[in-house]
mmCIF file of C-alpha atoms in Angstrom:
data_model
loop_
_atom_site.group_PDB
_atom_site.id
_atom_site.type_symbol
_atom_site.label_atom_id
_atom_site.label_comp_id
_atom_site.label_asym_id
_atom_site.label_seq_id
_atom_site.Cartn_x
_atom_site.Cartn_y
_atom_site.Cartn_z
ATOM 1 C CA UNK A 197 -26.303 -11.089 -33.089
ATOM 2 C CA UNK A 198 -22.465 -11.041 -32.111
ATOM 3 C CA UNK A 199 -22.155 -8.919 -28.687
ATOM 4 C CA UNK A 200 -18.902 -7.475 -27.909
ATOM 5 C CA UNK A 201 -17.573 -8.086 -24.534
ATOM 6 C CA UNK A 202 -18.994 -7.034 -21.365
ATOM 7 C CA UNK A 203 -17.936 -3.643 -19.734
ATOM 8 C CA UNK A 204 -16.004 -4.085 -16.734
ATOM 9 C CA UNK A 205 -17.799 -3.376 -13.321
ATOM 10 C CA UNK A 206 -15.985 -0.939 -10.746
ATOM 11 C CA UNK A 207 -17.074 -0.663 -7.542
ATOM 12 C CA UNK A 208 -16.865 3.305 -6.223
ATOM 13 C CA UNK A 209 -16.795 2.994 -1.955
ATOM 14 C CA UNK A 210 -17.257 6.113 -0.186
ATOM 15 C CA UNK A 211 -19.035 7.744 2.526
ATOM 16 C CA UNK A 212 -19.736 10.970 0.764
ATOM 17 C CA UNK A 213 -22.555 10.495 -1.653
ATOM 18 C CA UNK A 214 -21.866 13.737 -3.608
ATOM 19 C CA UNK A 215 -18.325 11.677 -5.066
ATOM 20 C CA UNK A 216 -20.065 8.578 -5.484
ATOM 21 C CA UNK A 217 -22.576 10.290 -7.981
ATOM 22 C CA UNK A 218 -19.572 12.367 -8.879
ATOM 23 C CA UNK A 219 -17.925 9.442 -9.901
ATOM 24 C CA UNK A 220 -20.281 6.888 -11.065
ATOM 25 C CA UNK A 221 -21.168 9.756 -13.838
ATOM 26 C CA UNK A 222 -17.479 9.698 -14.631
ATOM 27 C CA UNK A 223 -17.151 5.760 -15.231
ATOM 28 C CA UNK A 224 -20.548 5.768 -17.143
ATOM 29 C CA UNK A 225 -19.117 8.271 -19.677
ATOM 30 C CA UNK A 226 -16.107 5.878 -20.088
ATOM 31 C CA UNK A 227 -18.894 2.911 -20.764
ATOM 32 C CA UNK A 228 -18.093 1.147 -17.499
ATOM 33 C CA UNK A 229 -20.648 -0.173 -15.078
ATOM 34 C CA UNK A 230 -20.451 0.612 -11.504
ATOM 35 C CA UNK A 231 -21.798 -0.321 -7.869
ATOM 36 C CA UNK A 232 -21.494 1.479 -5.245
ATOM 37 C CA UNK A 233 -21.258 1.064 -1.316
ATOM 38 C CA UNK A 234 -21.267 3.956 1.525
ATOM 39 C CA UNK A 235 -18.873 2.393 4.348
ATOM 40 C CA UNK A 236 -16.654 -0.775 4.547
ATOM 41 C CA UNK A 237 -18.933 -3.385 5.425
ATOM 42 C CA UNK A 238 -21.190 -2.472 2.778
ATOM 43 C CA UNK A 239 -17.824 -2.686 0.384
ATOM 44 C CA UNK A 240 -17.296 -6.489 1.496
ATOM 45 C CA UNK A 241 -20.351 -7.225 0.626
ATOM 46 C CA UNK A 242 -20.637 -5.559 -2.796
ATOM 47 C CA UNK A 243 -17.041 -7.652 -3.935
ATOM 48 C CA UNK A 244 -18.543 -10.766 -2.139
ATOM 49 C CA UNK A 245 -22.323 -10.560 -4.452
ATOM 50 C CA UNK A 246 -20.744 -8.971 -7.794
ATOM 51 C CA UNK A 247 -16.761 -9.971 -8.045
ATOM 52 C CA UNK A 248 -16.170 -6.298 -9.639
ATOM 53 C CA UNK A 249 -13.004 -5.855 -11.632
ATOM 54 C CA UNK A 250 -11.948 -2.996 -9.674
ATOM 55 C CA UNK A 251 -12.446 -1.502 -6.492
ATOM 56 C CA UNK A 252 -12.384 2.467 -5.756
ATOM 57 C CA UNK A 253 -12.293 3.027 -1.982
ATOM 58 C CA UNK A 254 -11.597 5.703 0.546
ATOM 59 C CA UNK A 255 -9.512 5.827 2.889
ATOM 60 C CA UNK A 256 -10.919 7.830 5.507
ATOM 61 C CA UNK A 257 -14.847 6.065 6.768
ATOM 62 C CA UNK A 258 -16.666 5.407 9.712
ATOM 63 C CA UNK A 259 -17.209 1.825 10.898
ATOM 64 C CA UNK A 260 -14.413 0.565 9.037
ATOM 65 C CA UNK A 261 -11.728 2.467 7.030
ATOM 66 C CA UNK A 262 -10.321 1.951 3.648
ATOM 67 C CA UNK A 263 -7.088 0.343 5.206
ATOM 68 C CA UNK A 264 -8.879 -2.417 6.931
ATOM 69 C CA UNK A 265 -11.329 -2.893 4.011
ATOM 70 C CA UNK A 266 -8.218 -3.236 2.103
ATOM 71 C CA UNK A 267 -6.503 -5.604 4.656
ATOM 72 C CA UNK A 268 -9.555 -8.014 4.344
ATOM 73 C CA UNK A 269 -9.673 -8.265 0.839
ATOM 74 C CA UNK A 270 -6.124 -9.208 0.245
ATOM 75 C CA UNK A 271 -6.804 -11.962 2.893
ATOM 76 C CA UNK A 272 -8.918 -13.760 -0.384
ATOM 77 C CA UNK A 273 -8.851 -11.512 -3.480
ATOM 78 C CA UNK A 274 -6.380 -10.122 -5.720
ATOM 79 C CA UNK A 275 -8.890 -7.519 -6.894
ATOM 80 C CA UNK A 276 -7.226 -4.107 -7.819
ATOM 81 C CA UNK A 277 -7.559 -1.480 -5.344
ATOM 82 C CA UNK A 278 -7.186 2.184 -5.998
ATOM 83 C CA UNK A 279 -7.430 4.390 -3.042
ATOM 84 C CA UNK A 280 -8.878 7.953 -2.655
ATOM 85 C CA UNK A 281 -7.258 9.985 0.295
ATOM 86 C CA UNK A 282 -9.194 12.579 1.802
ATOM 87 C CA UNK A 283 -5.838 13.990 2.834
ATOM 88 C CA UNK A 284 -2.033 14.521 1.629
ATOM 89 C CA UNK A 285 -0.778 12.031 4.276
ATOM 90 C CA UNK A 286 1.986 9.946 2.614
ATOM 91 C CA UNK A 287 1.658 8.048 5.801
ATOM 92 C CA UNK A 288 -1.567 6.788 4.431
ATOM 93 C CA UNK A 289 -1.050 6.046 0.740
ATOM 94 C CA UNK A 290 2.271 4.026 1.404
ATOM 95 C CA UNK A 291 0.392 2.274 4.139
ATOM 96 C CA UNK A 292 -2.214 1.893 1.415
ATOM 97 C CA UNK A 293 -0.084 0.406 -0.989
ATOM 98 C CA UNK A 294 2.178 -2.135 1.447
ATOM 99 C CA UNK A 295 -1.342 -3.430 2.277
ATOM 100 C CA UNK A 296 -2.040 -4.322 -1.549
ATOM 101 C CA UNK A 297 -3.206 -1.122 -3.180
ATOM 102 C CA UNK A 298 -2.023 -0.132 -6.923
ATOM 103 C CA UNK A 299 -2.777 3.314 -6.881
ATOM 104 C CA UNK A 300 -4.195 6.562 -5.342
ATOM 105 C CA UNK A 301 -5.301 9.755 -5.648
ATOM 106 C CA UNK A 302 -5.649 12.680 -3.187
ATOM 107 C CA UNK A 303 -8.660 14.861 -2.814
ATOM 108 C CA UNK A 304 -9.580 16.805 -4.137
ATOM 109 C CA UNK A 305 -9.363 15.062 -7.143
ATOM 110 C CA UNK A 306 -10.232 15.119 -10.601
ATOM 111 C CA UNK A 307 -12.928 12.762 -12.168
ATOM 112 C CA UNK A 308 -11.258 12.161 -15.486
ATOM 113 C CA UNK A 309 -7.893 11.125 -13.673
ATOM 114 C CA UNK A 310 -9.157 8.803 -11.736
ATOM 115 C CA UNK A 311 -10.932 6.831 -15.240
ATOM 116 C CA UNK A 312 -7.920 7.608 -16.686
ATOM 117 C CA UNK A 313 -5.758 5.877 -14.099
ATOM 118 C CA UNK A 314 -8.288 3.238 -13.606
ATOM 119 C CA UNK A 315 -8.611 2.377 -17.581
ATOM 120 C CA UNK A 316 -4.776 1.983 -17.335
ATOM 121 C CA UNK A 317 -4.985 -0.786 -14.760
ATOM 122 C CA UNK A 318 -7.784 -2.652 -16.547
ATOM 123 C CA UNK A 319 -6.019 -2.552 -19.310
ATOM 124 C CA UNK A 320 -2.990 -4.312 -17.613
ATOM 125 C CA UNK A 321 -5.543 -7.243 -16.755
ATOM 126 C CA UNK A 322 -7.267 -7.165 -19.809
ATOM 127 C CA UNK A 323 -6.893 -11.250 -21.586
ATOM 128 C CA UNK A 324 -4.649 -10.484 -24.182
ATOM 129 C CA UNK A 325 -5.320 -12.076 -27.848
ATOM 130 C CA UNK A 326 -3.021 -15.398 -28.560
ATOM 131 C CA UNK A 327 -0.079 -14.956 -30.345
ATOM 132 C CA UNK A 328 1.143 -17.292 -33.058
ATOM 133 C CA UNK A 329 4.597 -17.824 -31.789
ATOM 134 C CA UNK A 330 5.568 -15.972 -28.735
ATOM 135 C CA UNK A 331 5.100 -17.813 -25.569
ATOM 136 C CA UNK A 332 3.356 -16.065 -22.706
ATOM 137 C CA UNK A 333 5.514 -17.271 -19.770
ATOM 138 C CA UNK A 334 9.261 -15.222 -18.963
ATOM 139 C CA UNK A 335 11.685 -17.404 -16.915
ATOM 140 C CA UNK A 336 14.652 -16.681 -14.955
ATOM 141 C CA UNK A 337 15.928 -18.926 -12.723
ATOM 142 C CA UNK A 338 13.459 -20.471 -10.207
ATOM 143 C CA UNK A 339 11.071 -17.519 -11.285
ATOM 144 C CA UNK A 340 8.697 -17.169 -14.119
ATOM 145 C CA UNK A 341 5.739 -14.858 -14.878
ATOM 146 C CA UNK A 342 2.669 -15.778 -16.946
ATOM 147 C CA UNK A 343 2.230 -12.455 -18.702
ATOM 148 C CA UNK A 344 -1.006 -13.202 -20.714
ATOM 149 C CA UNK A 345 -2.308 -15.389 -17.206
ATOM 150 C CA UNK A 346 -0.744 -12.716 -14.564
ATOM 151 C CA UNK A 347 0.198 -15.110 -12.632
ATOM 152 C CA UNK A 348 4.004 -15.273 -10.724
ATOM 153 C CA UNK A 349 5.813 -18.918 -9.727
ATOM 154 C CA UNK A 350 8.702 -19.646 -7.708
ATOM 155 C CA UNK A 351 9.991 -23.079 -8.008
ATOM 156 C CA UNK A 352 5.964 -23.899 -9.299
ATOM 157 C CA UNK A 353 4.725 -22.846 -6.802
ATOM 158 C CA UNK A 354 1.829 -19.750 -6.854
ATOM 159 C CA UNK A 355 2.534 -16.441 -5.825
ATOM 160 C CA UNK A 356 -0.442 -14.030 -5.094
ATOM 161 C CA UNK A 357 0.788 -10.656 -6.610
ATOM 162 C CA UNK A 358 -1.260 -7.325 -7.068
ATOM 163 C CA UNK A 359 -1.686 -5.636 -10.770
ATOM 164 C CA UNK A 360 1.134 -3.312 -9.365
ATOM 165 C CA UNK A 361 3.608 -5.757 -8.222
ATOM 166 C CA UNK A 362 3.237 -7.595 -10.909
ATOM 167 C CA UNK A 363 4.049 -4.697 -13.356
ATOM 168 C CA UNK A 364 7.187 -3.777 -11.677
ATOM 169 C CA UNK A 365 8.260 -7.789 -12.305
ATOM 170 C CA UNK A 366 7.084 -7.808 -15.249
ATOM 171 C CA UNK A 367 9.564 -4.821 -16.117
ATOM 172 C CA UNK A 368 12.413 -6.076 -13.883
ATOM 173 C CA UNK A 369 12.699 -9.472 -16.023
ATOM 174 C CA UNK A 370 12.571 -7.918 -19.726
ATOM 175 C CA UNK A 371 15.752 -6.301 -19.073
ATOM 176 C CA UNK A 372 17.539 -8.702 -16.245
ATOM 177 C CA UNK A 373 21.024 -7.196 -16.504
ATOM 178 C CA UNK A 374 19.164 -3.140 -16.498
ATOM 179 C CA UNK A 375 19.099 -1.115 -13.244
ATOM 180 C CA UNK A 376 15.886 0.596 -13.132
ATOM 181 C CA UNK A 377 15.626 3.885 -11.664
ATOM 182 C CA UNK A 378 12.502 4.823 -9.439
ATOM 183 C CA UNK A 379 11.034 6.974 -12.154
ATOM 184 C CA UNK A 380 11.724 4.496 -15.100
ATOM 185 C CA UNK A 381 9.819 2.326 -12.689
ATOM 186 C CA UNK A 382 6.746 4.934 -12.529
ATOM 187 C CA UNK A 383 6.709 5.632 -16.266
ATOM 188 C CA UNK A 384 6.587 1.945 -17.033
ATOM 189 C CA UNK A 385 3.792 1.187 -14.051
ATOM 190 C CA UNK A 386 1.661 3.642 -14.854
ATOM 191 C CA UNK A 387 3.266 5.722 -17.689
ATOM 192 C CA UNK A 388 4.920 9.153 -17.439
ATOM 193 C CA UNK A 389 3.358 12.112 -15.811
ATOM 194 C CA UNK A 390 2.119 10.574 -12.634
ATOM 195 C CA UNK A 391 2.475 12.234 -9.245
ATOM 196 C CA UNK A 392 3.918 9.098 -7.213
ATOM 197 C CA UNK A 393 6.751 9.004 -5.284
ATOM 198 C CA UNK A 394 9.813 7.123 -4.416
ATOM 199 C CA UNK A 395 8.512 5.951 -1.481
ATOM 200 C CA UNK A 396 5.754 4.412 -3.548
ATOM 201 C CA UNK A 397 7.628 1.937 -5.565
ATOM 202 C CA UNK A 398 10.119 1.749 -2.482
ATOM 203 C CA UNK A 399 6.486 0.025 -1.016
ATOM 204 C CA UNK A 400 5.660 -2.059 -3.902
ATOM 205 C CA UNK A 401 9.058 -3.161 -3.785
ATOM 206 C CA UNK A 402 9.271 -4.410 -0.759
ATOM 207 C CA UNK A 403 5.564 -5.853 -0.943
ATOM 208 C CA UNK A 404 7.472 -8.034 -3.606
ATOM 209 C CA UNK A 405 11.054 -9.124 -1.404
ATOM 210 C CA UNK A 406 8.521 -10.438 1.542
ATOM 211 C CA UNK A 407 6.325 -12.369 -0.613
ATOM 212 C CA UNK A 408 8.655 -14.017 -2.727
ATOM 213 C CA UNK A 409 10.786 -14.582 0.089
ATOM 214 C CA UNK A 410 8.374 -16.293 2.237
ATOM 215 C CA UNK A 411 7.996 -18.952 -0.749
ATOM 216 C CA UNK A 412 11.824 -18.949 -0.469
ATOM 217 C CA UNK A 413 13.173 -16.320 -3.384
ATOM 218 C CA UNK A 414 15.107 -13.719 -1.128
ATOM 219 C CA UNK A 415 17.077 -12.606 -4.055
ATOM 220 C CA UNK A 416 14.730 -11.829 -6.438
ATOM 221 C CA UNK A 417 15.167 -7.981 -6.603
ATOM 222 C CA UNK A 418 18.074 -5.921 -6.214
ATOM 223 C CA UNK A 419 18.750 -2.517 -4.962
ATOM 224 C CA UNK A 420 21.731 -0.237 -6.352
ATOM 225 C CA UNK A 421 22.522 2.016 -3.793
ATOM 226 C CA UNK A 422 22.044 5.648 -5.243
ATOM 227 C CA UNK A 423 20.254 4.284 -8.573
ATOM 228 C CA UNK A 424 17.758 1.905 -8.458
ATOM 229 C CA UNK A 425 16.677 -1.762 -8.798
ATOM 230 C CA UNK A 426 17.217 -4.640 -11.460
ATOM 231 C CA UNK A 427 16.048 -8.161 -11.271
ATOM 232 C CA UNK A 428 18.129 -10.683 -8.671
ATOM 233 C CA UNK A 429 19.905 -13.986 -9.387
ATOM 234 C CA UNK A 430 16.683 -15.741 -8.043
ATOM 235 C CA UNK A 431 18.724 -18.637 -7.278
ATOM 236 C CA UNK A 432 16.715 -18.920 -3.786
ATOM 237 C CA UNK A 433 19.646 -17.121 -1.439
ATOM 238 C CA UNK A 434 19.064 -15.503 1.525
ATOM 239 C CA UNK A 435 17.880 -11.727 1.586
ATOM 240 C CA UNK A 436 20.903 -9.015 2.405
ATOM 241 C CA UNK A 437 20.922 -8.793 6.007
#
């Protein structure tokens, strides 16, 4: 007997029970397996037992919140994080996202968007089949992306970038000489429709100038005052004062 591949496993962590059920429902519809955990500690210890492929997590628990769960797991994992808010606090969600996130919702919220939005990021780290041909690796410069591995290099040497960062990359080096504006960005992170703001991929953005510049790539994205972004020079300058 041939079986197909496993499902993937999210994790749903929240202190409400009612959205857990409400949610692991959801998922099971979609054919995806799910764990659950009712506060942060419990959450560390789910992603420490099972390695799920995806973690759900609110922001707003006793104990220890989403943000600090969040800040742990970025200390070792790479795991994609997509937050629920319990409030419309922008403060939050682009705190959320500078500490690693790749997406979030605000309750109340509805069941199918959240699958929907989390099938789009598994499908982004999905192993893609081999092609005959085309090679998997885009270079520019000192930097190069491993699009089938999803994994970023400066000089050789590794660095750790969420699903989301790695996206916007991804986008920024198929068209190096293209300014990007903050909504082409959105449509090509998480395709068109979605309710995220400039602030958002201003966030991400910046997630990606720290890191790359702390391997030494200050120049690997640029901003156009007014319009947008496009891919730097990467030649290992200094960032703009």
């Amino acid at each position: 007997m041939i079986l197909g591949p496993m499902p993937a496993t999210i994790l749903i962590v929240d202190d409400d029970p009612h959205i857990r059920h409400l949610l692991v429902f959801a998922f099971g519809k979609a054919g995806l397996e799910t764990i659950e955990a009712a506060d942060g500690e419990e959450a560390l210890a789910q992603v420490e037992r099972n390695a799920p492929d995806l973690v759900v997590l609110d922001i707003n628990m006793p104990r220890m919140d989403g943000l600090e769960v969040c800040r742990r797991l970025r200390a070792t994992s790479e795991v994609p994080i997509f937050f629920l808010s319990s409030r419309d606090d922008e403060i939050d969600r682009v705190l959320g996202i500078e500490l690693g996130g790749d997406d979030y919702v605000v309750k109340p919220f509805s069941p199918r968007e959240v699958v929907a939005r989390t099938m789009a990021i598994l499908r982004r780290t999905a192993p893609r089949a081999p092609q005959a041909e085309a090679s998997p690796v885009i270079r520019h410069a000192r930097l190069s992306l491993d699009t089938e591995g999803w994994a970023a290099q400066w000089n050789g040497r590794d660095v750790s970038l969420t699903v989301t960062e790695f996206t916007i990359l991804r986008t920024l080096m198929a068209s190096p000489t293209r300014i990007f504006s903050r909504d082409q960005i959105i449509d090509h992170v998480r395709g068109p429709g979605f309710a995220l703001t400039d602030r958002t991929v201003d966030s991400h953005v910046r997630n990606l100038r720290r890191k790359f510049a702390e391997a030494g790539g200050g120049d690997v994205v640029e901003t156009r005052a007014g319009i947008g972004y496009r891919l730097g020079p990467c030649g290992g300058a200094a960032p703009p004062a």
